[in-house]
Short mmCIF file of C-alpha atoms and ligand atoms in Angstrom, two decimals:
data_model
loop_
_atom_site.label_atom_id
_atom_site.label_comp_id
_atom_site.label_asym_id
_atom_site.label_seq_id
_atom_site.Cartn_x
_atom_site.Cartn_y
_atom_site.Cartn_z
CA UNK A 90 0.00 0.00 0.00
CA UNK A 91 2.81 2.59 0.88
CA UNK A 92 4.06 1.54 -2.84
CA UNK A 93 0.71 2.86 -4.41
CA UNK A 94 0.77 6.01 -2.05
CA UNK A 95 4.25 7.21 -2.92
CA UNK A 96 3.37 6.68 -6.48
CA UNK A 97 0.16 8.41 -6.28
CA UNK A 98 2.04 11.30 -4.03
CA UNK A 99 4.94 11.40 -6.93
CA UNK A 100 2.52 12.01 -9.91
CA UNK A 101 0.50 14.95 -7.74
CA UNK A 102 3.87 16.20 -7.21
CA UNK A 103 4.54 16.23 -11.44
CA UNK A 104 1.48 18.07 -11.38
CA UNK A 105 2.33 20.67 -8.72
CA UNK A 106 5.65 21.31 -10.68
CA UNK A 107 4.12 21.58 -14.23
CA UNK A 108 1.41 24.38 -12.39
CA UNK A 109 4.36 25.89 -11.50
CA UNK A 110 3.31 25.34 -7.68
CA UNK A 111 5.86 24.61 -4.75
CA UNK A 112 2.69 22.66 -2.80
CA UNK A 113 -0.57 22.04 -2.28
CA UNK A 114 -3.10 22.05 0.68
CA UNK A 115 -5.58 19.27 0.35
CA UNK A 116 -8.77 19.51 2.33
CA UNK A 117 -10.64 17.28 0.14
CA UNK A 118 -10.99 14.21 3.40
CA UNK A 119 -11.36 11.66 0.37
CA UNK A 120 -8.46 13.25 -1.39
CA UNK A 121 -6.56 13.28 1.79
CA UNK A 122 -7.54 9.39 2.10
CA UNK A 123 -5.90 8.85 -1.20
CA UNK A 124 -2.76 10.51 -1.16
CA UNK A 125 -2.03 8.95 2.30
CA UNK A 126 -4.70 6.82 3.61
CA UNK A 127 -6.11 8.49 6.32
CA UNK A 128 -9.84 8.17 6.97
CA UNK A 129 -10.69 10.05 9.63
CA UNK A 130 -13.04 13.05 9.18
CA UNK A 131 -10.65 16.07 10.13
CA UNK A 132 -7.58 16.67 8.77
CA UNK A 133 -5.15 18.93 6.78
CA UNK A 134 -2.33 17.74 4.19
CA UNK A 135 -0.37 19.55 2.61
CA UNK A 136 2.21 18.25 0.22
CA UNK A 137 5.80 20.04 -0.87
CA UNK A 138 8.13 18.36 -2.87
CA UNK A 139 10.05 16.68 -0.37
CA UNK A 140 7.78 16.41 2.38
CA UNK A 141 4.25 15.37 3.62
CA UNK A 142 2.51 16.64 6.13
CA UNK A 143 -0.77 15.52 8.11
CA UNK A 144 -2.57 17.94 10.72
CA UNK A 145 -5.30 16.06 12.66
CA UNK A 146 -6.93 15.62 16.43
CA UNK A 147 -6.42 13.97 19.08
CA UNK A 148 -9.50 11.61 18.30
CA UNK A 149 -7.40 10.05 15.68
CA UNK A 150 -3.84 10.22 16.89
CA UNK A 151 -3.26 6.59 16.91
CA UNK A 152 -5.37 5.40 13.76
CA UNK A 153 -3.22 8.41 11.54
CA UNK A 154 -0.14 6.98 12.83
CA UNK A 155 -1.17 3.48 11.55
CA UNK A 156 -2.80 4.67 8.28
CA UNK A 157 -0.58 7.50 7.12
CA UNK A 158 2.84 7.07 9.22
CA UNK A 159 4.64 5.79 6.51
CA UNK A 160 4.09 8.30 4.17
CA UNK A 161 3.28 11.43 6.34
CA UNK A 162 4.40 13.23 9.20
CA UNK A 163 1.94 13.04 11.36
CA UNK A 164 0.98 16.37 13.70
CA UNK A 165 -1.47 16.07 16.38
CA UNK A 166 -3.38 19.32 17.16
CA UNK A 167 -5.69 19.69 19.84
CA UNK A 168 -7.09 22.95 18.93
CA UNK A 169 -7.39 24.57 15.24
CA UNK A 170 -5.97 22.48 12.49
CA UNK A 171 -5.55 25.76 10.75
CA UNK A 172 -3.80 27.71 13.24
CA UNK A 173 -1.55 24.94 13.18
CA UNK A 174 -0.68 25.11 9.46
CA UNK A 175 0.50 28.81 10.12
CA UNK A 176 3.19 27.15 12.51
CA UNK A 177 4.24 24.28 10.32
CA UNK A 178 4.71 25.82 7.14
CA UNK A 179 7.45 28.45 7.85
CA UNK A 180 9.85 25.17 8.52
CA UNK A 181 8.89 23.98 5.27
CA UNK A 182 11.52 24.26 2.82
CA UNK A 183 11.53 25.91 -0.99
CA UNK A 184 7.62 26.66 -0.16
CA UNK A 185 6.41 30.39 -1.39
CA UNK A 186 3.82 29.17 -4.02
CA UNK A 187 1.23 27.10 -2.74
CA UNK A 188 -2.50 25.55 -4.68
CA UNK A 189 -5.36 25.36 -2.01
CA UNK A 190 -8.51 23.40 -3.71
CA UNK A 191 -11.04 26.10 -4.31
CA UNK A 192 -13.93 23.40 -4.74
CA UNK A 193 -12.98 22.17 -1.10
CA UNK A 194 -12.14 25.37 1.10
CA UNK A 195 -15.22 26.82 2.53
CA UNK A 196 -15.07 30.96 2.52
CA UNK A 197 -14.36 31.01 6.27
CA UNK A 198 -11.39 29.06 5.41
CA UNK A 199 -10.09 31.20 2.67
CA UNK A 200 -10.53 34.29 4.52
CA UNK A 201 -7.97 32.41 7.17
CA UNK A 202 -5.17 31.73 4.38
CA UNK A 203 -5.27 34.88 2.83
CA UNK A 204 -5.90 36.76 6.36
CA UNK A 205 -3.12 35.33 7.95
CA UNK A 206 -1.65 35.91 11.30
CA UNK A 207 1.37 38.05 11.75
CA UNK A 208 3.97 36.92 9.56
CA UNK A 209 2.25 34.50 7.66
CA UNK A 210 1.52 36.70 4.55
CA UNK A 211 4.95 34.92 2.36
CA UNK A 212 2.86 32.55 0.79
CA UNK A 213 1.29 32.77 -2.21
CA UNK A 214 -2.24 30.94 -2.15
CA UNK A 215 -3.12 29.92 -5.45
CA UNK A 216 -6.33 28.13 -6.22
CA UNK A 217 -6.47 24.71 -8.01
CA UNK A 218 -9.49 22.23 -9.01
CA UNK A 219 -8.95 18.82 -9.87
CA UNK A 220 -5.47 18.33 -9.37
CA UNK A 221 -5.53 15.21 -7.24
CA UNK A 222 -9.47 14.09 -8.56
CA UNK A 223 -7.65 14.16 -11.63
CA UNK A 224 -5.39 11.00 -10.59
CA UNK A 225 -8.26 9.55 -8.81
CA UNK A 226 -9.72 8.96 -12.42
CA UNK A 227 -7.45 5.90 -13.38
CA UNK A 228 -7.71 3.39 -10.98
CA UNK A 229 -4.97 0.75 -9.49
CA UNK A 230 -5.21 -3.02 -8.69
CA UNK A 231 -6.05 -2.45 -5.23
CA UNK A 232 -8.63 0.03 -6.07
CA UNK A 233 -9.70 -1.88 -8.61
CA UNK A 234 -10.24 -5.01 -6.44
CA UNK A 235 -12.07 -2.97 -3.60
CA UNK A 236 -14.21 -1.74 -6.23
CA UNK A 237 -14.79 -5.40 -7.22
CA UNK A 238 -15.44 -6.63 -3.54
CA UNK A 239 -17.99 -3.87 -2.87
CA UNK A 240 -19.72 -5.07 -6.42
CA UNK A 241 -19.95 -8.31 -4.99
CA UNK A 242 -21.51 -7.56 -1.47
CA UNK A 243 -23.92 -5.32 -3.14
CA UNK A 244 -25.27 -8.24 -5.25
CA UNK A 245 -24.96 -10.74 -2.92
CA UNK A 246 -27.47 -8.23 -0.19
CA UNK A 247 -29.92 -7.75 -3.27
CA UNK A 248 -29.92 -11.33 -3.91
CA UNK A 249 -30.99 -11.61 -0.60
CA UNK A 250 -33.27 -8.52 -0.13
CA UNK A 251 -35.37 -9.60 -3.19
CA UNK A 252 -36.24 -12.89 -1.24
CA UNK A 253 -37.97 -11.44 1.54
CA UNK A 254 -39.90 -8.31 -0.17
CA UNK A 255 -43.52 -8.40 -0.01
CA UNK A 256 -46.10 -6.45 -1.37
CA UNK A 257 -47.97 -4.58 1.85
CA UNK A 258 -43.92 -3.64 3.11
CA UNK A 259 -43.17 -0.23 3.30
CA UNK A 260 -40.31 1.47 1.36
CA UNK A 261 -38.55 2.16 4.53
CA UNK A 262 -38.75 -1.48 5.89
CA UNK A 263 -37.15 -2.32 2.51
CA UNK A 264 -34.69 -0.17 3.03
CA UNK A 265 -33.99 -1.97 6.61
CA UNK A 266 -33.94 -5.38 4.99
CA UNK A 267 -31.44 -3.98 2.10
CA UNK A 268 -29.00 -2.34 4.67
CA UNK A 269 -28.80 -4.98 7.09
CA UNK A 270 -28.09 -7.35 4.38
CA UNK A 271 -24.93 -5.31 3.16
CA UNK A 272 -23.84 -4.86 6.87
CA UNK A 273 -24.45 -8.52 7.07
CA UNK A 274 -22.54 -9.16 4.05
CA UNK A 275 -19.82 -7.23 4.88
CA UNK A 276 -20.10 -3.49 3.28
CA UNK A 277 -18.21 -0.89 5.22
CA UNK A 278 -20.94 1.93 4.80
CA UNK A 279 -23.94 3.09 3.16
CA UNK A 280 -21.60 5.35 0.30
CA UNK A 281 -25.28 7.01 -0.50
CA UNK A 282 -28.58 7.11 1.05
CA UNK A 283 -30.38 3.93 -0.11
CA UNK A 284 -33.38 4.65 -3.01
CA UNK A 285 -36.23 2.27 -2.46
CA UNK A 286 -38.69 3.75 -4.52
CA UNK A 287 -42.39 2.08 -5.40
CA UNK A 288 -45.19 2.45 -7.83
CA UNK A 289 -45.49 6.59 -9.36
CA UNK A 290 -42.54 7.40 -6.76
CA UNK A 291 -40.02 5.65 -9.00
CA UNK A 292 -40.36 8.25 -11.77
CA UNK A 293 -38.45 9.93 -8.95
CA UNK A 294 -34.81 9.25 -9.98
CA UNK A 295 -33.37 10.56 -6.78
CA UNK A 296 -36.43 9.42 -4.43
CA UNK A 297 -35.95 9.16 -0.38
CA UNK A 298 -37.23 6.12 0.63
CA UNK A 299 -40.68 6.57 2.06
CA UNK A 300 -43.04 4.86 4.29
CA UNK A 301 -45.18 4.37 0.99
CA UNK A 302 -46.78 0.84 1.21
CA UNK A 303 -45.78 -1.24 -1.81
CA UNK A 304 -48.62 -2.81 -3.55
CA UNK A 305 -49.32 -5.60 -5.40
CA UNK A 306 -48.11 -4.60 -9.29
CA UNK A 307 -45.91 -1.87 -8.32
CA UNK A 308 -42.10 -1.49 -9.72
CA UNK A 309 -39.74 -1.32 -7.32
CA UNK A 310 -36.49 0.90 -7.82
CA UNK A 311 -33.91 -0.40 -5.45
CA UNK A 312 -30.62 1.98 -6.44
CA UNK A 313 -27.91 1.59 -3.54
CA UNK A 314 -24.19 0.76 -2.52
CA UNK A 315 -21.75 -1.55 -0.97
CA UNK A 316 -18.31 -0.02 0.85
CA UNK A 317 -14.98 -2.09 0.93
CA UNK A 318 -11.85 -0.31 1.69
CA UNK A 319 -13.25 3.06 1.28
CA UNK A 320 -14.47 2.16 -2.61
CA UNK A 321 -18.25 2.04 -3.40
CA UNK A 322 -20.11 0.38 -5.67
CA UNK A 323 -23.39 1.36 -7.75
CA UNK A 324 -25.80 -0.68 -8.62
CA UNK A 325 -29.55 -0.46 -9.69
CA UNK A 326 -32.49 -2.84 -10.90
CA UNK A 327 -36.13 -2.28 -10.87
CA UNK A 328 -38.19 -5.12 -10.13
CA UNK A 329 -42.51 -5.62 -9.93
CA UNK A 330 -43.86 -6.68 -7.32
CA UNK A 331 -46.67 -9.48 -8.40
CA UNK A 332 -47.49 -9.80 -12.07
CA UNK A 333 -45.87 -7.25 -14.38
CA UNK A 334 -48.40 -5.43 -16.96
CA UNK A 335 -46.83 -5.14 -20.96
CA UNK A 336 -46.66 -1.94 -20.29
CA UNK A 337 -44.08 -2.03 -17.84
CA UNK A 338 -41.99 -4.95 -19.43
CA UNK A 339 -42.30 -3.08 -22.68
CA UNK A 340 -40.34 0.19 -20.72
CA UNK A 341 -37.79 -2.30 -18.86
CA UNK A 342 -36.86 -4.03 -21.80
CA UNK A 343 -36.13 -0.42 -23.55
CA UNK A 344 -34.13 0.55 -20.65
CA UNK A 345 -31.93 -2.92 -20.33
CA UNK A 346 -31.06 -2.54 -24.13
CA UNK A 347 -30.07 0.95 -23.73
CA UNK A 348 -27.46 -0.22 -20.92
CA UNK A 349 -26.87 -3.16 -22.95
CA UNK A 350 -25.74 -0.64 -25.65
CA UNK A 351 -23.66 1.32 -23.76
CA UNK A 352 -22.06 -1.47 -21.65
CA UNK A 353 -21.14 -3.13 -24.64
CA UNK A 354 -19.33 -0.45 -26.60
CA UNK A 355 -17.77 2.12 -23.82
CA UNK A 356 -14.12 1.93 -23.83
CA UNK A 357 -11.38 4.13 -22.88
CA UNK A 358 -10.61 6.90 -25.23
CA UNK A 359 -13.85 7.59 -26.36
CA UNK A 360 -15.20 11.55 -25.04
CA UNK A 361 -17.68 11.39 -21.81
CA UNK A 362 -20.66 12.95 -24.14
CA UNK A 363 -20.05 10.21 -26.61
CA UNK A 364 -20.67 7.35 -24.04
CA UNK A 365 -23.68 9.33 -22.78
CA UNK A 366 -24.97 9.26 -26.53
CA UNK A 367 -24.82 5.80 -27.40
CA UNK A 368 -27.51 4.94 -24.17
CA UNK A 369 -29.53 8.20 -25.03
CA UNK A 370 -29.44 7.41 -28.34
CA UNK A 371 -31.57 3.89 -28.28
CA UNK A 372 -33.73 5.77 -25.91
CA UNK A 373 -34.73 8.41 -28.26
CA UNK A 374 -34.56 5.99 -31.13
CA UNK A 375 -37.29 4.09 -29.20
CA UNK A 376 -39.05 7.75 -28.33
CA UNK A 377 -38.73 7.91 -24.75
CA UNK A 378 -35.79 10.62 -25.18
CA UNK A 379 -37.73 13.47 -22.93
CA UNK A 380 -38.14 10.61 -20.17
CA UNK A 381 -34.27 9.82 -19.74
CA UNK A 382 -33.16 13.39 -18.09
CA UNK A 383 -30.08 12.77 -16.63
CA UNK A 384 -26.98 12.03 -17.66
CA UNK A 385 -25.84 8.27 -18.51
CA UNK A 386 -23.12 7.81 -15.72
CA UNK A 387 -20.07 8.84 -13.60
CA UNK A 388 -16.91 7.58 -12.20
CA UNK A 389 -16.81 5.40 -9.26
CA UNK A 390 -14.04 4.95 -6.33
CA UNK A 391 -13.44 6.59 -2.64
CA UNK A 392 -16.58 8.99 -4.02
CA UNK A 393 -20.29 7.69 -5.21
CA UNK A 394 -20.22 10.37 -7.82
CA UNK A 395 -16.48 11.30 -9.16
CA UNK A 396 -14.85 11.70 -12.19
CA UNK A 397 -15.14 10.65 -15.34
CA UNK A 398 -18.94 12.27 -16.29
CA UNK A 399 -20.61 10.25 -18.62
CA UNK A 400 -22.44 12.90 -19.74
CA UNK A 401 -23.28 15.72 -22.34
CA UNK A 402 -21.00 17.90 -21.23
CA UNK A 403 -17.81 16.25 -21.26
CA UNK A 404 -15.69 16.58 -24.13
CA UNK A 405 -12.70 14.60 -22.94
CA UNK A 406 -11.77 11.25 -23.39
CA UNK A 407 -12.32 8.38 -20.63
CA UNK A 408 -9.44 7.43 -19.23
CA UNK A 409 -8.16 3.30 -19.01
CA UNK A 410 -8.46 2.31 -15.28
CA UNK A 411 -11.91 4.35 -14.85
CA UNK A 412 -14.67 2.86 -13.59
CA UNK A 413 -17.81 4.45 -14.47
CA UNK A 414 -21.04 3.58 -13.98
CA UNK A 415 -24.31 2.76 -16.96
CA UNK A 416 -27.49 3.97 -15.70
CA UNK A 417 -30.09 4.76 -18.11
CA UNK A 418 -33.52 5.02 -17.16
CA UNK A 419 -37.08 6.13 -18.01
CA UNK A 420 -39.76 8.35 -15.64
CA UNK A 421 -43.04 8.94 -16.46
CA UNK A 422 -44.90 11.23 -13.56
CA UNK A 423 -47.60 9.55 -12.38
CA UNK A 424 -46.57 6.14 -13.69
CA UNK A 425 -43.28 5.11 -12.55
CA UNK A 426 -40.07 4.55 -14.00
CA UNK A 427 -37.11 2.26 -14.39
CA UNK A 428 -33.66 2.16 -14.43
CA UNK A 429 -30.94 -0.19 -14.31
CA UNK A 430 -27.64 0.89 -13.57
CA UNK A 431 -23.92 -1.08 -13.41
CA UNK A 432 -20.61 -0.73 -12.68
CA UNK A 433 -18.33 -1.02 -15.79
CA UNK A 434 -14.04 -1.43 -15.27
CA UNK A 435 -12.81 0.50 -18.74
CA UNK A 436 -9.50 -1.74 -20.03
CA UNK A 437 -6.51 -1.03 -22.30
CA UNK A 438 -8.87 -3.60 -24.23
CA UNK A 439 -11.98 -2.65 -23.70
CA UNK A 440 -14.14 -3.26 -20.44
CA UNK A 441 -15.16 -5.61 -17.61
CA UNK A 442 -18.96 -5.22 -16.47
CA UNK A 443 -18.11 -5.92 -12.58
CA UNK A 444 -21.83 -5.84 -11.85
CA UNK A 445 -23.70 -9.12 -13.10
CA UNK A 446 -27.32 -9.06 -11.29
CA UNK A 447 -29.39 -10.63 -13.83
CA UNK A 448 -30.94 -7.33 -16.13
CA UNK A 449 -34.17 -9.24 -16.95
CA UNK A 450 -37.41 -7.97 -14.91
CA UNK A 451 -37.71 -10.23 -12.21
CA UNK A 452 -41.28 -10.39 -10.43
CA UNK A 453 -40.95 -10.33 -6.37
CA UNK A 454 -43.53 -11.98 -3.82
N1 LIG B 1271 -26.99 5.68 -7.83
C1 LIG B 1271 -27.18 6.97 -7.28
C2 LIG B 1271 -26.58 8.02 -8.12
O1 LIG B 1271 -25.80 7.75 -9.00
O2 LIG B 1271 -26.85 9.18 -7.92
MN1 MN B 1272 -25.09 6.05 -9.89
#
């Protein structure tokens, strides 16, 4: 593991130097986890070119020590991480220029580095985005394999969820069956907040599970996560409950050849928007465009939602070693809607679907 961390920590540093930065600040907790492998849920790191350094409490003095202490000093603070930095940095050599990450710092924050205390105006606080998401992007073995492992708890808790649903259940005690399943089966966390939604509440792509009864002939929308390691999986299928109408296997069979489409011809190299298109693109072809509004997918890892977008808006090629999610769906207000979403591994040769929960509408109860 300290292997992967000192390679990850020597490519941010290639990226410092080509910004023409002498360090960065990283408050991002899940980019803090990466570069060092601390998980706690307060901490500072900032990152020179010979040195790393990690501010944190008391709380987690012994589990940073074990995580990050062979990659990172370690600094215990009792009071304001912060206030601390100000004392660290001036013994930090060759350090004048340094990248803070705008899309973490809060403006309370900000106003502290560029309102320093007395003597602490030397640095130069430039901002930066995406410096160290941008590595995240391209995952290793050891990502890849937590990414696997949470894949596989995640199907193995559906498998069992489905068993015990019932029609006359509530969303919510759905939910409880789903998530003790995945603690049972071994997932870390929750990444997201489970979606169990029922009947006309799953044309609501991001519902909160409800204490909606299901009901006989309902679809069922169970989107939710498995945790290993600090990687999350993604993973949704829509089921009926009872006897499914033609209607509804007529809109689940569009959707499961959409991802069929797109799971079959994504590979690395191809632009974000042109992934998005080839799933919106059967959809349309089979006139439900205005029902699929969102986009087809995003990258995977320490974060539910990271980079790469599969979506409209990206213009830049998908990098080998992503994992992305395929997620195309179909809501109709007042009617429902389905979706079926998987985890896809993009190769040097082409991909590996690590999500294999049968795709065919399956009838629970
Ligand atoms: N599966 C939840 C989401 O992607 O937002
Ligand atoms: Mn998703």
């Amino acid at each position: 593991m300290t292997a992967a961390r000192e390679r990850r920590l020597a490519a941010l540093r290639i990226a410092i130097a080509a910004a023409k930065l002498d360090a960065i600040l990283v408050s991002s907790l899940p980019n803090i986890r990466y570069l060092c492998g601390f998980s706690g849920s307060s901490a500072l790191l900032v990152v020179t070119a010979t040195e790393v350094l990690l501010l944190t409490d008391f709380r987690y003095s012994i589990q940073a020590n074990v995580e990050a202490g062979t990659v990172a000093r370690v600094v215990i603070e009792p009071t304001s991480l912060w206030s601390r930095l100000w004392a660290e940095l001036p013994a930090m050599r060759d350090v004048e220029s340094i990248a803070f990450e705008s899309a973490h710092v809060t403006h309370a924050d900000f106003q502290r580095l560029v309102e320093p205390p007395q003597g602490g105006a030397r640095w130069q606080w430039r901002p930066a985005v995406n410096l160290v998401e941008a590595l995240r992007e391209r995952k290793d073995e050891s990502e890849i394999a937590h990414i696997r492992e949470a894949a596989r708890i995640a199907e193995l808790a559906l498998g069992n969820t489905i068993e015990r649903v019932k029609a006359g259940m509530t969303e919510l005690a759905v939910c409880g069956i789903l998530e003790g399943e995945l603690r049972a089966c071994g997932s870390q966390s929750h990444p997201f907040e489970t979606i169990i939604a029922s009947g006309e509440r799953a044309a609501l792509p991001h519902a909160r599970s409800s204490d909606r009864v299901v009901g006989s002939g309902d679809l069922l929308l169970i989107d939710f996560g498995a945790e290993s390691g600090g990687y999350c999986s993604d993973i949704t299928r829509t089921f009926v409950v009872g006897k499914a109408t033609a209607e509804q296997q007529e809109i689940h069979d569009v959707v499961r050849e959409s991802n069929a489409t797109a799971s079959g011809a994504i590979r690395a190299g191809m632009r974000g928007k042109d992934a998005d298109a080839l799933a919106r693109g059967y959809i349309e072809r089979r006139g439900w465009g205005e029902a699929f509004g969102h986009s087809l997918g995003h990258g995977i890892g320490l974060e539910v939602h990271e980079g790469p977008r599969l979506s409209k808006l990206n213009d830049t090629p998908l990098p080998v070693g992503a994992v992305v999610t395929i997620e195309p769906g179909i809501y109709r207000p007042g009617w429902g809607g389905v979706r079926i979403e998987d985890d896809v591994l993009l190769t040097a040769e082409g991909r590996e679907v690590l999500t294999s929960f049968p795709r065919e509408l399956i009838e629970l109860g």
